[in-house]
XYZ file of C-alpha atoms in Angstrom:
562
model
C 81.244 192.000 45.651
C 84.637 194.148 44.794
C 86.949 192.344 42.157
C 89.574 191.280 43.563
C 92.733 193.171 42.249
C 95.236 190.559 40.268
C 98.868 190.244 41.869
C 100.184 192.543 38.365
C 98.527 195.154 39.350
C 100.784 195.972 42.114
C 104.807 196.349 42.131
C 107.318 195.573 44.989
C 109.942 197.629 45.408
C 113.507 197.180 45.062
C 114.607 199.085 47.853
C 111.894 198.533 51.025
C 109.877 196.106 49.820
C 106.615 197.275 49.729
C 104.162 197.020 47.445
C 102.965 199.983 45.727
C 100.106 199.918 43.266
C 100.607 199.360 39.936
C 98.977 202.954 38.815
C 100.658 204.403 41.583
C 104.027 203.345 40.191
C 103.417 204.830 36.856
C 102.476 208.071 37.739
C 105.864 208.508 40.315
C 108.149 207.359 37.462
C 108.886 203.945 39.110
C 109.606 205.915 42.385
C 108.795 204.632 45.717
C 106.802 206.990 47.493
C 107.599 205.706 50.686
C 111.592 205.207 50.431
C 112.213 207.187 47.408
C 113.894 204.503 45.783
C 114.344 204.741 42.051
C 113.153 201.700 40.171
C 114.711 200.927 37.053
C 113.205 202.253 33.737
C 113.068 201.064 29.839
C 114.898 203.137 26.997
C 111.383 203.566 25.838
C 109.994 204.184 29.203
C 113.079 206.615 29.693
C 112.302 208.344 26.408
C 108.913 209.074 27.078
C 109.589 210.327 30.418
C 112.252 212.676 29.337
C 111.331 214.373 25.588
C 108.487 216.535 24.931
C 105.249 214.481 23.793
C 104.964 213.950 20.551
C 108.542 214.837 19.405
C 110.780 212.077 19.638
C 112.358 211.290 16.601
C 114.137 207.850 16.323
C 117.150 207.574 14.809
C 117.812 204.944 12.422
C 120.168 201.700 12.613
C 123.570 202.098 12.130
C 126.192 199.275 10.415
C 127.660 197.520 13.401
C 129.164 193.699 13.873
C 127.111 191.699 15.931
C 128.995 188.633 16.605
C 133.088 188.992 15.881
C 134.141 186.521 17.606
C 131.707 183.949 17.028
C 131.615 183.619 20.659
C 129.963 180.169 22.618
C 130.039 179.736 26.517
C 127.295 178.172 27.854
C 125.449 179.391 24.878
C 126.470 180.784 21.450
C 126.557 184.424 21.914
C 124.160 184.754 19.029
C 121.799 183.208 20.715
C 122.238 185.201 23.459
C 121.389 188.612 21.602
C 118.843 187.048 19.991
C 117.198 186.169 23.148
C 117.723 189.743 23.958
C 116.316 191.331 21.162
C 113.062 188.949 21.663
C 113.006 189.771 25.664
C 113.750 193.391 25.198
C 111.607 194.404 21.974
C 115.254 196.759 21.258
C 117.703 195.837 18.616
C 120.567 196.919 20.780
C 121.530 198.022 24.294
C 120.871 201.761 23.339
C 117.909 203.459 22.026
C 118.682 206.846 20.319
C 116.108 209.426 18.985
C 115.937 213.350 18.560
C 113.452 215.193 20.384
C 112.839 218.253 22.452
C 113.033 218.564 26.453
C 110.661 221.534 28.190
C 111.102 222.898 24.385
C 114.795 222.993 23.849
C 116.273 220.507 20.964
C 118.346 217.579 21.664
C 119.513 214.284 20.860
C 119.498 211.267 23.224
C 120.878 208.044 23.212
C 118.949 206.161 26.546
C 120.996 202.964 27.654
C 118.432 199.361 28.598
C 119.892 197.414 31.667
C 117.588 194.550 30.471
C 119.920 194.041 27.091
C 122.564 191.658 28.704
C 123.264 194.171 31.162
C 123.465 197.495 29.034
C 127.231 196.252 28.185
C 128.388 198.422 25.699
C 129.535 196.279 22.513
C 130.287 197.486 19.275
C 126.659 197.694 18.373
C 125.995 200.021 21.593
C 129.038 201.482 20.906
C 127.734 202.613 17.189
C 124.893 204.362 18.237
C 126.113 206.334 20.764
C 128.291 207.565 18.548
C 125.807 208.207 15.721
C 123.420 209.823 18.318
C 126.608 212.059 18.775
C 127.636 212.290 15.121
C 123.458 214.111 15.160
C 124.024 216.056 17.745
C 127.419 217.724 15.800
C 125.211 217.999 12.570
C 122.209 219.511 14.171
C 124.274 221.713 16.853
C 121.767 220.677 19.382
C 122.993 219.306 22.849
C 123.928 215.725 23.272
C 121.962 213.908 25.912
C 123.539 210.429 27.259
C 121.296 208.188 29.865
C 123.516 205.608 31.369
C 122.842 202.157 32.702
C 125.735 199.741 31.787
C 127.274 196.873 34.074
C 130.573 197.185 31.417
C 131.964 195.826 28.405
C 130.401 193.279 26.715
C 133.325 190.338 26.788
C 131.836 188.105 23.556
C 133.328 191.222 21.655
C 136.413 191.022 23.206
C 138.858 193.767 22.348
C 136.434 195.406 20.173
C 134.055 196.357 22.800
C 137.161 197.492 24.361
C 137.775 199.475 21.158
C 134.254 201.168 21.726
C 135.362 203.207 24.708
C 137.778 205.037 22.968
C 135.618 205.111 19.999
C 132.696 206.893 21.989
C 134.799 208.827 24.305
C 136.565 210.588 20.117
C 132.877 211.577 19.647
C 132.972 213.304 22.659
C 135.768 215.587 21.496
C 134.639 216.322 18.489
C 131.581 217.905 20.275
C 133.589 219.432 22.726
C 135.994 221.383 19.465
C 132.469 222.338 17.632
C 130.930 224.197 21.372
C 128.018 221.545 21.510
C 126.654 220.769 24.862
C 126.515 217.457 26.287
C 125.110 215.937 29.513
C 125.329 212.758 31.210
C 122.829 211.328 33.586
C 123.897 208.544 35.797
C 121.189 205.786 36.136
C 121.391 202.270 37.967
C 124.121 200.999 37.962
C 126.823 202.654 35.545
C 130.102 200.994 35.518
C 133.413 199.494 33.420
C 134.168 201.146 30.225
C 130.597 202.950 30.080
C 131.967 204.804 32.983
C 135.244 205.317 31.558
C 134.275 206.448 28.632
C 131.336 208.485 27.337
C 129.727 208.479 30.554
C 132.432 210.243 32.654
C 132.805 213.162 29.336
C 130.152 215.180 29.274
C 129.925 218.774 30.156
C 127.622 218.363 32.975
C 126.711 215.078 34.944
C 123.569 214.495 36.391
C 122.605 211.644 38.649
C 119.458 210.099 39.676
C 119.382 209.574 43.971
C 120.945 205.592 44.630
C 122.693 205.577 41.298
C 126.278 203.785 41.335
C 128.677 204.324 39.675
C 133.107 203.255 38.887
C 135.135 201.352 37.002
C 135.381 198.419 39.450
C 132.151 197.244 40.883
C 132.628 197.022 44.748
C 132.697 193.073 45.249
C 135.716 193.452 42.652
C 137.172 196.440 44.913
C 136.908 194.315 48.391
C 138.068 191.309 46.565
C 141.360 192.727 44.909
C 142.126 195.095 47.871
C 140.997 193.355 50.657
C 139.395 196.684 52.632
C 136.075 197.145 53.964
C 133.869 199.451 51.809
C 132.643 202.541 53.330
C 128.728 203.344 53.236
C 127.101 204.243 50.322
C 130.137 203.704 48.463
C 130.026 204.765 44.673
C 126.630 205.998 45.014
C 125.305 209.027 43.412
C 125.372 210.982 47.305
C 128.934 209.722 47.522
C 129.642 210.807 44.006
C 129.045 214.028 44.657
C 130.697 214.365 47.698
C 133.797 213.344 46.031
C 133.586 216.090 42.876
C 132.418 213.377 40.542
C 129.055 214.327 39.642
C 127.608 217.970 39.343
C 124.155 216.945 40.619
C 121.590 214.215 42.258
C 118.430 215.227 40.553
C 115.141 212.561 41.401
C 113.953 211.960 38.772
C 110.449 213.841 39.136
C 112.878 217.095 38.607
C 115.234 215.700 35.714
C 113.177 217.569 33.198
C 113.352 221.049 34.423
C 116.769 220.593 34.973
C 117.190 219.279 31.539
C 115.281 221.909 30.309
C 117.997 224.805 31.688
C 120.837 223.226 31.006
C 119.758 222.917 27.331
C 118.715 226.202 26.667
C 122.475 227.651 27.882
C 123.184 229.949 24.090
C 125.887 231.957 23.585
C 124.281 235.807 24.027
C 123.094 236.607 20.507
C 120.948 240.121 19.254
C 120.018 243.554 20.796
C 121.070 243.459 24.240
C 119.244 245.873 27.214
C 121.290 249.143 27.352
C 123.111 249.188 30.373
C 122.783 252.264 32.568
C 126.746 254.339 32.641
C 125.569 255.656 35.703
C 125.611 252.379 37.485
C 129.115 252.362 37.993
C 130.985 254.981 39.665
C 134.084 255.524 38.478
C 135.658 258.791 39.743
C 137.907 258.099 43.436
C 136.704 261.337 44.112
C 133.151 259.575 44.811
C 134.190 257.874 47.756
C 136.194 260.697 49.240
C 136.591 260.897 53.130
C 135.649 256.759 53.675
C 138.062 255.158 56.842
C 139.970 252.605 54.910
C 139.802 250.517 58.365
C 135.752 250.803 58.365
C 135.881 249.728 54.853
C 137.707 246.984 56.177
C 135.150 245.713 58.711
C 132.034 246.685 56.582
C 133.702 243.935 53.887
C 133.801 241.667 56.953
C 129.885 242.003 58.059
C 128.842 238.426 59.080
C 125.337 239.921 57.595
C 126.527 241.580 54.236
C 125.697 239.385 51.082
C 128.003 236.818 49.806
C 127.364 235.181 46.698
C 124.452 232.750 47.178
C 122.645 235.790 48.393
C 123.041 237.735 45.666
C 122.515 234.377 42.917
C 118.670 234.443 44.609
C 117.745 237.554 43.792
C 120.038 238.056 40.464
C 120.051 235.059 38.439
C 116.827 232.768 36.667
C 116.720 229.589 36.360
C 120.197 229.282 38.082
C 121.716 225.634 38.490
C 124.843 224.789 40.637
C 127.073 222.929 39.601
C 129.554 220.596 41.860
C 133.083 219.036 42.091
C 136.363 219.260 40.603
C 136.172 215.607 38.981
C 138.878 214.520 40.780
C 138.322 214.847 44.635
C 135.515 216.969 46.226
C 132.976 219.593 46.239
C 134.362 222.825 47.761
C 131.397 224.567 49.098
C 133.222 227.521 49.586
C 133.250 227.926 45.992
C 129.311 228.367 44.054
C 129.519 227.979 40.494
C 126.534 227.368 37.843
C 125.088 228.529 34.874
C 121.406 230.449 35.071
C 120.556 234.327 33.368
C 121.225 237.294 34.699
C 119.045 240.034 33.232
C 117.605 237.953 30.471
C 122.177 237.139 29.523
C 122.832 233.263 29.743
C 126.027 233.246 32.046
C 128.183 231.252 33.867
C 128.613 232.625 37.460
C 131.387 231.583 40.060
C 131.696 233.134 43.664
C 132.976 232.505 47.366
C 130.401 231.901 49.292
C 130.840 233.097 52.939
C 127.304 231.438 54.509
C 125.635 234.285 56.102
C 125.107 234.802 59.486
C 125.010 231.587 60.785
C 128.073 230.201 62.149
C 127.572 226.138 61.509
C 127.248 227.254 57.931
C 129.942 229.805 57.690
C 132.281 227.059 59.070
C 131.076 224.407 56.682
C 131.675 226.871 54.108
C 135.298 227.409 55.365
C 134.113 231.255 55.628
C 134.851 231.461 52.246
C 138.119 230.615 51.824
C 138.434 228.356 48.889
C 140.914 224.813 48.733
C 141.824 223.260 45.232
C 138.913 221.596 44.685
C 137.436 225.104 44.668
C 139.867 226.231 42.288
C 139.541 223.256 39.932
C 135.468 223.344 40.224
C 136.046 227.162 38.892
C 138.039 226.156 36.232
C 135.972 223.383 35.005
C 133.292 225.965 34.601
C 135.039 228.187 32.576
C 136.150 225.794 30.309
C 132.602 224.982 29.955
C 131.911 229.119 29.519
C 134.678 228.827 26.659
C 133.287 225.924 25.004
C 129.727 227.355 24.972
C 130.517 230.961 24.055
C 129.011 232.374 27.534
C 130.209 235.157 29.361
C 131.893 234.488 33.011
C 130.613 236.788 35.892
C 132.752 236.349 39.141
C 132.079 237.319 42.853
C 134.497 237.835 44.793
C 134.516 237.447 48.944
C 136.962 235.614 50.557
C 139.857 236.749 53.235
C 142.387 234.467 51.122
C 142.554 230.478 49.662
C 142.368 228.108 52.534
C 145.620 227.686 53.875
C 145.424 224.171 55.885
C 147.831 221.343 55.080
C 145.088 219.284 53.753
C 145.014 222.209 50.903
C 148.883 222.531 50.839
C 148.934 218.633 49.869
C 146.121 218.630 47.438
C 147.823 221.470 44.721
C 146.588 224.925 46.628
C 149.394 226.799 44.718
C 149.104 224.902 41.439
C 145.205 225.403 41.255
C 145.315 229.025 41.513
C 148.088 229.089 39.048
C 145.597 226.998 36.537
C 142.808 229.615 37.438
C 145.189 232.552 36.155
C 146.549 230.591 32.825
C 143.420 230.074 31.898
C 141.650 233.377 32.421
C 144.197 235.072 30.755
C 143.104 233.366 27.378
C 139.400 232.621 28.316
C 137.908 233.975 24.162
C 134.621 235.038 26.241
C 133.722 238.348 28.118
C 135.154 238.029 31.840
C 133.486 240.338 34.744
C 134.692 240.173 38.307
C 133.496 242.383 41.252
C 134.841 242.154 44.720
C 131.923 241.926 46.453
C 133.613 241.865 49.944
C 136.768 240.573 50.852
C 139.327 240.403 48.179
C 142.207 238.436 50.286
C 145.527 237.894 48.120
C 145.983 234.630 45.636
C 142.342 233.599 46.569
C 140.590 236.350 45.227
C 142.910 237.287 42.178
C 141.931 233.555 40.757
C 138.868 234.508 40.143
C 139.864 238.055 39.008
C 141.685 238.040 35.753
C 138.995 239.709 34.088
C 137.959 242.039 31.588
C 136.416 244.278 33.892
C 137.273 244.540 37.609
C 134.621 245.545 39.642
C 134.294 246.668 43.879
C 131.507 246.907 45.587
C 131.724 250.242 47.738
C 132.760 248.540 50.837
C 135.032 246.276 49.508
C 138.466 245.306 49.544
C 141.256 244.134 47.630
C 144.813 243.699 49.118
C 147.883 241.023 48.897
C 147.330 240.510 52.436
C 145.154 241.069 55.132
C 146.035 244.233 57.112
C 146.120 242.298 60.897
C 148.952 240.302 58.651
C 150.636 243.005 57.376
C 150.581 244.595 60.695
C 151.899 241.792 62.356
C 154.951 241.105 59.682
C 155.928 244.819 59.318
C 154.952 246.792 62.671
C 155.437 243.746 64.747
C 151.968 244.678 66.380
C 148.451 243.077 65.018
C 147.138 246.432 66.627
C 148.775 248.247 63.807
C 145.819 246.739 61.933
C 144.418 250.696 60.963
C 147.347 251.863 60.028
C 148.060 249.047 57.719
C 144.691 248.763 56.194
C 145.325 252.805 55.105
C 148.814 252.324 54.133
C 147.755 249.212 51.584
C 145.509 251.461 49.699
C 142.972 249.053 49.381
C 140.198 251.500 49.786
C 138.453 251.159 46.187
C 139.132 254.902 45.569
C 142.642 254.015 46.250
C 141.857 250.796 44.247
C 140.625 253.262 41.244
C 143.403 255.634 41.299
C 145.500 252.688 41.200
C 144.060 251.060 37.721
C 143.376 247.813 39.565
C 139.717 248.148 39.091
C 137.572 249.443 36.553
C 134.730 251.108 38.510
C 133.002 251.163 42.426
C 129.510 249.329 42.694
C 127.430 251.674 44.717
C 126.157 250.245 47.638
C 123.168 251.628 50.186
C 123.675 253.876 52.442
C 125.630 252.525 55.737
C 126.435 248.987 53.581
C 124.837 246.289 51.781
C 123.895 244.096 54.951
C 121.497 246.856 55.200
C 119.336 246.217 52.457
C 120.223 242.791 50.495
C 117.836 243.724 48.002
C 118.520 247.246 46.732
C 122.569 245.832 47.160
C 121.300 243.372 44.500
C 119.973 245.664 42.260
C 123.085 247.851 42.379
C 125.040 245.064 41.812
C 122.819 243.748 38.581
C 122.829 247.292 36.902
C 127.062 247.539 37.315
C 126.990 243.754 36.259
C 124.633 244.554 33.383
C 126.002 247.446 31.887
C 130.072 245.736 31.706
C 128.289 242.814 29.823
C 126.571 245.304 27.361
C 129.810 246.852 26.867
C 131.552 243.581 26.240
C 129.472 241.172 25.257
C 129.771 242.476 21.275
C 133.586 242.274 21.662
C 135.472 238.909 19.382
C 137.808 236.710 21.320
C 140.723 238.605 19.541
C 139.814 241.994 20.874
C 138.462 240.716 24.289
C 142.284 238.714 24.733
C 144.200 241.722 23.509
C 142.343 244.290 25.611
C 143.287 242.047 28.373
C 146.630 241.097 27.899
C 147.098 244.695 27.413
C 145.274 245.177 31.089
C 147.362 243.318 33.158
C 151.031 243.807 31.078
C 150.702 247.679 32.260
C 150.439 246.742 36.145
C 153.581 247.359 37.838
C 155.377 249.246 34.929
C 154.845 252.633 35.302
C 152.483 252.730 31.651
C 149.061 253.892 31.944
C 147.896 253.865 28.725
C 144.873 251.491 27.714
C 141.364 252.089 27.877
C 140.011 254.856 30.217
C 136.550 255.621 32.104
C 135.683 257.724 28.808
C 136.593 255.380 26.718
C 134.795 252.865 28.478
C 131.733 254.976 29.070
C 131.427 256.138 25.014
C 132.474 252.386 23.816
């Protein structure tokens, strides 16, 4: 007769209900496999799940108070942690160790819901700042698992203190160019949230995961509205800009793993290839400015997306401004193009198909956009990685809903802080380069155009319309704006013409990409050996000289010999 299997041998989950076999739950993480839902895990079940086996490296105790208040409720409040510490097997709320993730070093400091809540007090509040204190001595990335319900009250204003204590170790990683990334557990709220949490460079979040300041039953009760669905959850999260990803937790690793191994471009580079670039207006003698015009427009040429599959390993988007939304009309991540770590922003049209090209806004970018670009050039800055922009859009978005959310202001950010980015900058127009939308992603070191492209201060139906009073004027407009790229050449706008295959780079996606990855290639071997002094003169230089008549800087030669 079988042995009957004992009740512990099987777990119920949170989210359905079902049981799931005890085995079963280990080897999916605490997953459900039939509703996905996301059990809650230990620090040292979290540890072991996330570092390399056989490297973690604990971290020792830090000085801390334990008991400033000499709290009582219900209980003494030393009673309480020691009930904790008993229950728990943890000396505090966080558990911190060194380690490596899919071989890149790090430091982590893994919150435990079970210690009254994960509330972060000042001896939770010590470690995560020693874990980051590590992280700036080592230079190794700074790895922060949440799971917090707040403050811890029996401190009073000294857990209060901690927020502001943990969120100054935060900066000084961010002034020293040292990585850090957040991921979001169940549930993440009060100061945890708005603190150390909410800082990092990139934030990760497992599927479920809440997250805010005010837990929702507080948020009904003060403002008397109805919640909507899913409310503070990691989908909603990201939705709303807040998070850059919802990772399960099966793929948190690899992830991990990318993210971590982001290095400012160091040694030999490839040689790039001077023929790759064409940069004579002579080459594209005899081209229709007008057909140029529609060839940018091809619903089937490649926009960026396209061009990141083929191009760019390990590649991982990024999301939201922090403050509103995800624009998806903007793409941004970080991944390696030809063996270069790089962080890569681009419209993104959607291809052929029309539900997507809509949800994509065909490209045309809002503030969110804007702001999700910037925030990944800041990162670029802080980690000493070039910035390679593509650029395809007919213009920003120009709805009210942009108008009232900073449209003007955001592309006015973009160009502020591309003008003193201290990292290599290269931006090719891909396709459409329409106006204010394109230019702020376009204050670059080098200024690239794909063969077909375009680059004009309006479109030339618009142009057409204002000056001729007829849209049909369109032709006639599109030649007088000289925004052929020969013309674009002669002009000094750009630097050089991306080849394209023959009758346009719908055509042939693939051999587009390569073209593309050889011009892109051989500006970053140029520049990448450049300081941050010479890079910011070179460029201030650039775009000073537009408009005044002086054509002195660098030219093709120099370039080509450099």
């Amino acid at each position: 007769m079988a042995e009957r299997e004992h009740p512990a041998d099987w777990e119920r989950c949170a989210g359905c209900g079902a049981l799931v076999y005890g085995k079963r739950w280990t080897r999916t993480l605490h997953v459900c496999p039939d509703c996905g839902h996301h059990g809650r895990l230990t620090a040292p079940q979290r540890l072991d799940q996330l570092l390399d086996p056989g490297t973690a490296e604990p971290l020792g105790a830090v000085p801390a108070l334990h008991d400033p208040l000499g709290f009582v409720d219900s209980r003494p409040y030393a009673e309480r942690l020691d009930r904790a510490r008993a229950d728990t097997g943890l000396d505090e709320a966080v558990l911190c160790a060194a380690g490596t993730v899919e071989g890149q070093p790090c430091v982590a400091a893994v919150m435990d819901f079970r210690f009254l809540g994960g509330s972060l007090g000042c001896g939770a509040g010590a470690l995560v700042t020693h874990a980051a204190r590590t992280a700036l001595d080592r230079r190794v990335p700074l790895v922060l698992v949440t799971a917090s319900g707040g403050a811890r009250m029996q401190e009073g204003v000294l857990s209060l203190m901690q927020m502001a204590k943990t969120a100054q170790a935060m900066a000084e990683l961010d002034e020293a160019g040292v990585l850090t990334v957040s991921v979001i557990t169940d549930p993440t709220y009060g100061g945890v949230a708005a603190s150390f949490a909410a800082l990092a460079d990139v934030i990760l979040a497992e599927p479920g995961a809440r997250m805010g300041f005010a837990g929702p039953r507080v948020v009904e009760q003060t403002t008397g509205e109805t919640l909507p669905e899913g409310f503070q959850t990691a989908e909603f999260l990201l939705a709303h800009g807040m998070v850059d990803d919802v990772v399960p937790r099966v793929g948190l690793r690899p992830v991990l793993g990318r993210l971590l191994g982001l290095r400012t471009p160091t040694g030999p580079l490839p040689p790039g290839d001077a023929d790759a670039i064409l940069r004579a207006a002579d080459d594209l003698a005899g081209c229709d400015p007008w057909q140029g015009v529609r060839l940018a427009r091809h619903p089937e040429r490649p926009s960026t997306l396209d061009y990141v599959r083929r191009l760019v390993d390990d590649f991982q988007e990024l999301h939201g401004d922090r403050l509103t939304e995800d624009c998806p009309a903007i793409v941004a991540g970080t991944g390696r193009l030809a063996g270069t770590p790089v962080v890569l922003i681009g419209h993104h049209k959607g291809g052929s198909d029309l539900g997507e090209r809509r949800r994509r806004n065909f490209g045309m970018a809002g503030p969110a956009g804007y702001r999700k670009a910037n925030r990944l050039m800041r990162l670029a800055a802080k980690l000493g990685l070039p910035v390679v922009t593509l650029i395809d859009t007919p213009g920003a978005h120009p709805g009210p809903a942009a108008e009232t959310g900073g449209q003007a202001a955001a592309i006015a950010e973009n160009l502020r802080l591309m003008a003193r980015l201290p990292v290599p900058v290269v931006a090719v127009l891909i396709g459409e380069g329409g106006s204010g939308g394109a230019l702020a992603l376009a204050v670059a070191d080098r200024v690239l155009v794909c063969a077909n492209g375009t680059y004009s201060v309006i479109s030339p139906e618009g142009c057409a319309a204002i000056l001729w009073k007829d849209a049909r004027a369109a032709p006639a407009a599109a030649a007088s704006l000289r925004l052929h790229p020969g013309d674009l050449l002669g002009l000094g706008v750009v630097d050089g013409i991306v080849p394209e295959p023959p009758d346009g780079a719908h055509r042939d996606h693939a051999a587009a990409a390569d073209l593309l990855e050889a011009a892109v290639t051989a500006a970053l071997h140029e520049l990448i050996p450049w300081d941050p002094e010479r890079l910011l003169a070179d460029r201030r230089a650039r775009f000073h000289r537009y408009g005044t008549g002086d054509r002195t800087g660098p030219t093709a030669a120099d370039w080509s010999q450099s």
